[in-house]
CSV table of C-alpha atoms in Angstrom, one decimal:
chain,number,residue,atom,x,y,z
A,19,MET,CA,0.3,0.2,0.1
A,20,PRO,CA,1.3,3.8,-0.7
A,21,SER,CA,2.7,5.8,2.1
A,22,SER,CA,0.1,8.3,1.6
A,23,SER,CA,-3.6,7.6,-0.5
A,24,PHE,CA,-2.6,10.0,-3.4
A,25,THR,CA,0.4,9.2,-5.8
A,26,VAL,CA,1.7,12.2,-8.8
A,27,ILE,CA,2.7,10.6,-12.2
A,28,GLY,CA,4.8,13.0,-13.6
A,29,THR,CA,7.9,14.6,-14.3
A,30,PRO,CA,9.0,17.6,-11.9
A,31,PHE,CA,9.7,19.8,-15.6
A,32,SER,CA,6.0,19.5,-16.3
A,33,THR,CA,5.0,22.9,-16.1
A,34,PHE,CA,1.5,21.4,-15.5
A,35,THR,CA,2.3,18.5,-12.9
A,36,ARG,CA,4.2,21.8,-10.9
A,37,THR,CA,1.0,23.4,-11.0
A,38,ILE,CA,-0.5,19.6,-9.3
A,39,THR,CA,2.2,20.0,-6.8
A,40,LEU,CA,2.2,22.9,-5.8
A,41,ALA,CA,-1.6,22.8,-4.8
A,42,LEU,CA,-0.6,19.4,-2.8
A,43,HIS,CA,1.9,20.7,-0.8
A,44,TYR,CA,-0.3,24.2,-0.5
A,45,LYS,CA,-3.2,22.2,0.5
A,46,GLY,CA,-1.0,19.9,3.1
A,47,LEU,CA,-1.6,16.8,1.5
A,48,PRO,CA,0.9,13.9,1.3
A,49,PHE,CA,1.4,12.2,-2.4
A,50,ASN,CA,4.2,9.7,-4.0
A,51,GLN,CA,5.7,10.6,-7.1
A,52,VAL,CA,6.6,8.9,-10.0
A,53,ARG,CA,9.0,10.9,-11.9
A,54,VAL,CA,7.9,10.0,-15.5
A,55,LEU,CA,8.5,11.4,-19.0
A,56,PRO,CA,5.6,12.2,-21.0
A,57,HIS,CA,4.4,10.0,-24.0
A,58,SER,CA,6.3,7.5,-21.8
A,59,ASP,CA,5.9,3.4,-21.6
A,60,THR,CA,4.1,4.5,-17.3
A,61,ALA,CA,2.6,7.2,-18.9
A,62,TYR,CA,0.4,5.2,-21.3
A,63,ASP,CA,-0.2,3.3,-18.6
A,64,HIS,CA,-1.7,5.6,-16.5
A,65,HIS,CA,-3.0,8.4,-19.3
A,66,PRO,CA,-4.6,6.6,-22.1
A,67,PHE,CA,-2.5,9.3,-24.3
A,68,GLY,CA,1.0,9.5,-22.6
A,69,PHE,CA,0.8,13.1,-20.9
A,70,LEU,CA,1.1,14.4,-17.8
A,71,PRO,CA,0.4,14.4,-14.9
A,72,THR,CA,-2.1,11.5,-13.1
A,73,LEU,CA,-3.4,11.8,-9.6
A,74,VAL,CA,-3.7,8.6,-8.6
A,75,ILE,CA,-6.2,8.3,-6.0
A,76,HIS,CA,-5.8,5.4,-3.8
A,77,GLU,CA,-8.4,5.3,-1.1
A,78,ILE,CA,-12.0,6.8,-1.2
A,79,GLU,CA,-14.0,7.0,1.7
A,80,GLY,CA,-11.4,4.8,3.4
A,81,LYS,CA,-11.9,1.8,0.5
A,82,THR,CA,-8.9,1.4,-1.5
A,83,VAL,CA,-9.4,1.8,-5.4
A,84,ASP,CA,-5.8,3.1,-7.3
A,85,LEU,CA,-8.5,5.7,-9.3
A,86,LYS,CA,-6.6,6.4,-11.7
A,87,LEU,CA,-7.6,10.7,-12.6
A,88,ARG,CA,-6.4,12.1,-15.5
A,89,GLU,CA,-6.2,15.9,-16.9
A,90,SER,CA,-5.5,19.0,-14.5
A,91,MET,CA,-8.6,20.5,-14.5
A,92,ALA,CA,-10.3,17.8,-13.8
A,93,ILE,CA,-8.0,16.6,-10.6
A,94,VAL,CA,-7.6,20.5,-9.1
A,95,ARG,CA,-11.7,20.1,-8.9
A,96,TYR,CA,-11.0,17.0,-6.9
A,97,LEU,CA,-8.5,18.4,-4.7
A,98,ASP,CA,-10.7,21.1,-4.2
A,99,ARG,CA,-13.4,18.9,-3.1
A,100,VAL,CA,-10.9,17.2,-1.0
A,101,ALA,CA,-9.8,19.7,0.8
A,102,PRO,CA,-11.3,23.0,0.6
A,103,GLN,CA,-8.8,25.1,2.0
A,104,PRO,CA,-7.4,26.6,2.6
A,105,SER,CA,-9.2,27.7,-0.6
A,106,LEU,CA,-7.2,28.5,-3.7
A,107,CYS,CA,-10.7,29.7,-5.9
A,108,VAL,CA,-11.5,33.6,-6.0
A,109,LEU,CA,-15.0,34.9,-5.0
A,110,ALA,CA,-17.1,37.8,-6.3
A,111,GLY,CA,-14.6,40.5,-5.4
A,112,ASP,CA,-11.9,39.2,-4.9
A,113,GLY,CA,-9.3,41.4,-6.1
A,114,HIS,CA,-10.9,43.2,-9.8
A,115,ILE,CA,-13.2,40.1,-9.9
A,116,LEU,CA,-17.4,40.5,-10.6
A,117,ILE,CA,-17.8,37.1,-10.9
A,118,GLU,CA,-16.3,33.6,-9.5
A,119,GLU,CA,-15.9,32.1,-13.3
A,120,GLN,CA,-13.0,34.6,-14.8
A,121,MET,CA,-11.0,32.7,-12.4
A,122,TRP,CA,-10.9,30.1,-14.7
A,123,GLU,CA,-11.1,31.9,-17.3
A,124,PHE,CA,-7.6,33.1,-16.7
A,125,VAL,CA,-6.3,29.3,-15.9
A,126,SER,CA,-7.8,28.2,-18.9
A,127,PHE,CA,-6.2,31.3,-21.2
A,128,VAL,CA,-2.9,30.1,-18.7
A,129,ALA,CA,-3.0,26.4,-20.1
A,130,ALA,CA,-4.2,26.5,-23.7
A,131,TYR,CA,-2.2,29.6,-24.8
A,132,GLY,CA,0.5,30.3,-22.1
A,133,PHE,CA,2.0,26.4,-22.4
A,134,PRO,CA,1.9,26.8,-26.5
A,135,ALA,CA,3.4,30.4,-25.9
A,136,VAL,CA,5.9,30.0,-23.6
A,137,GLU,CA,7.2,26.6,-23.7
A,138,ASN,CA,6.5,25.6,-27.2
A,139,GLY,CA,8.1,28.5,-29.0
A,140,VAL,CA,10.6,29.8,-26.9
A,141,VAL,CA,11.7,28.1,-24.3
A,142,LYS,CA,12.2,24.6,-24.9
A,143,PRO,CA,13.5,26.0,-28.4
A,144,ARG,CA,16.0,28.3,-26.9
A,145,VAL,CA,17.3,25.7,-24.3
A,146,ALA,CA,17.2,22.8,-27.6
A,147,LEU,CA,20.0,25.4,-29.2
A,148,THR,CA,21.4,26.2,-26.5
A,149,ASP,CA,22.2,23.2,-25.2
A,150,GLU,CA,23.3,22.6,-29.3
A,151,GLY,CA,26.8,24.9,-28.8
A,152,LYS,CA,26.3,25.3,-33.0
A,153,LEU,CA,25.2,29.3,-32.1
A,154,SER,CA,25.9,32.7,-30.7
A,155,ASP,CA,23.2,34.3,-29.1
A,156,ALA,CA,22.0,36.9,-31.8
A,157,GLN,CA,21.7,33.5,-33.9
A,158,ILE,CA,20.0,31.4,-31.5
A,159,ARG,CA,17.0,34.8,-31.1
A,160,GLN,CA,16.7,35.1,-35.0
A,161,GLN,CA,15.6,32.0,-35.2
A,162,ILE,CA,12.9,32.2,-31.8
A,163,SER,CA,11.5,35.6,-32.7
A,164,GLY,CA,8.6,34.2,-34.3
A,165,GLY,CA,8.0,32.6,-30.7
A,166,VAL,CA,9.2,35.7,-28.7
A,167,GLU,CA,6.5,37.8,-30.6
A,168,LYS,CA,3.7,35.5,-29.4
A,169,LEU,CA,5.0,35.2,-26.4
A,170,ARG,CA,5.1,38.8,-25.5
A,171,LYS,CA,1.7,39.6,-26.7
A,172,PHE,CA,0.5,36.6,-24.6
A,173,LEU,CA,2.5,38.2,-21.4
A,174,SER,CA,0.4,41.1,-22.0
A,175,ILE,CA,-2.6,40.2,-22.5
A,176,ILE,CA,-2.2,37.7,-19.4
A,177,GLU,CA,-0.8,41.1,-17.5
A,178,SER,CA,-4.2,43.3,-18.7
A,179,ALA,CA,-6.0,40.6,-16.8
A,180,MET,CA,-4.3,40.6,-13.3
A,181,SER,CA,-4.9,42.5,-10.3
A,182,PRO,CA,-2.1,45.5,-10.2
A,183,ASP,CA,-0.5,44.6,-7.2
A,184,GLY,CA,-0.6,40.7,-4.9
A,185,TYR,CA,-1.1,38.1,-6.3
A,186,VAL,CA,-2.9,37.5,-9.7
A,187,PHE,CA,-6.5,38.9,-8.0
A,188,GLY,CA,-4.7,41.0,-5.2
A,189,ASP,CA,-4.6,39.8,-2.1
A,190,LYS,CA,-6.3,35.8,-2.4
A,191,LEU,CA,-3.5,32.8,-3.8
A,192,SER,CA,-5.6,31.1,-6.1
A,193,TRP,CA,-5.0,28.7,-9.3
A,194,ALA,CA,-4.9,31.4,-11.5
A,195,ASP,CA,-1.5,32.2,-10.0
A,196,PHE,CA,-0.9,28.5,-9.1
A,197,PHE,CA,-1.0,27.8,-13.3
A,198,LEU,CA,0.6,30.8,-14.4
A,199,TYR,CA,3.9,30.3,-12.4
A,200,PRO,CA,5.4,27.3,-13.6
A,201,LEU,CA,5.4,28.7,-17.6
A,202,LEU,CA,6.8,31.7,-15.9
A,203,ALA,CA,9.6,30.2,-13.9
A,204,ASP,CA,10.5,28.6,-17.6
A,205,LEU,CA,10.9,31.7,-18.7
A,206,ASN,CA,12.4,33.0,-16.1
A,207,ALA,CA,15.3,30.9,-16.6
A,208,ILE,CA,16.6,31.5,-19.6
A,209,PRO,CA,17.4,34.8,-21.5
A,210,GLU,CA,14.5,36.1,-22.8
A,211,ARG,CA,13.3,36.3,-19.1
A,212,GLU,CA,13.7,40.1,-20.0
A,213,LEU,CA,10.3,39.8,-21.2
A,214,LEU,CA,9.2,39.9,-18.1
A,215,SER,CA,7.6,43.2,-16.7
A,216,GLU,CA,8.1,45.0,-13.6
A,217,ARG,CA,4.6,43.6,-12.4
A,218,LEU,CA,4.9,39.7,-13.8
A,219,LEU,CA,8.5,39.9,-11.9
A,220,THR,CA,7.1,41.5,-8.6
A,221,TRP,CA,4.6,39.2,-9.0
A,222,MET,CA,6.7,36.1,-8.6
A,223,ALA,CA,8.7,37.2,-6.2
A,224,LEU,CA,5.6,36.9,-4.0
A,225,ILE,CA,4.8,33.3,-5.3
A,226,ASP,CA,8.9,32.0,-4.7
A,227,GLY,CA,7.9,32.8,-1.3
A,228,LEU,CA,5.8,30.1,-1.3
A,229,ASP,CA,6.8,27.2,0.8
A,230,ALA,CA,5.3,24.9,-1.9
A,231,VAL,CA,7.3,26.7,-4.6
A,232,LYS,CA,10.6,25.7,-2.7
A,233,ASP,CA,9.3,22.9,-2.0
A,234,THR,CA,8.5,21.8,-5.8
A,235,VAL,CA,12.5,24.0,-7.4
A,236,ALA,CA,13.9,20.1,-8.1
A,237,GLY,CA,14.0,19.2,-11.0
A,238,THR,CA,12.7,22.2,-12.6
A,239,LEU,CA,14.4,24.3,-15.5
A,240,SER,CA,15.3,26.9,-12.6
A,241,ALA,CA,17.6,24.7,-10.7
A,242,GLY,CA,19.5,23.1,-13.7
A,243,ALA,CA,17.0,20.0,-15.0
A,244,ARG,CA,16.7,19.9,-19.0
A,245,PRO,CA,13.2,19.9,-20.3
A,246,PRO,CA,12.6,15.6,-21.2
C-alpha cells in the first residue's frame, strides 16, 4: 500500500505536473511522485494519450480504489472538493473580479495559450539550441524571433487581466497563480526573461516566497534540469 493516499505521475519538469504538486503541498496533502516523462510507457499506463500528470487516488472513503484521475482541470476540481481549505478559489469581489468564473477563464487562457507560447514557442527551442552549442546568442534569437513575438503578446494580455499588485487576483492566492507560475518560472530561467515586466517580476517574487514553491523547485529548469 502506498505511504499516502495519492501518487502523482509526472516529471517535476512538467509545468502542469508542478501546478498539481504546488497545490498538494499548499493544501497539506501528502503524496508520492513517480517521475516519468510524457509518452513513456508508464505515462501511457496511466493516461490514454500519454500526457502528464495523472493523480492516482488510492483510497476513497477508506476503500482501496487506485483510481487514475487524468487532466489537470479534473484533478484541481477534485482537490478543491476533498481539501477545500486552504482555498485556491476566488470569489466575486476578490481583487477586481465580478464573478467567480473569471478565475477559471484566466486558468484556461494560461493552459490553452500560455503553454504553447512560453514552452513550445520559446523555452524549449531556446534550451535545445543553447545546449547544442552551434549557434551564437544572436543566431538563437533570430531562430526564435517568431515565438518571442507571440509570447510578448501573450504576456501583455495576461498581465492586463491581473490585479495591479499582489497575486493574480490581488490579496487572494488562487489556481490562477499556480497555473501561471510554472510557465513563467521556466521563462525566468532563460535570457528571454527580459520579456517579463516589472509587474510580472514582482508577482513572481511574491510566489517564490511560498513554501510550496520551494518544495517543488527540484527537477525544474530553474534548478538546472533540462526538458525531457
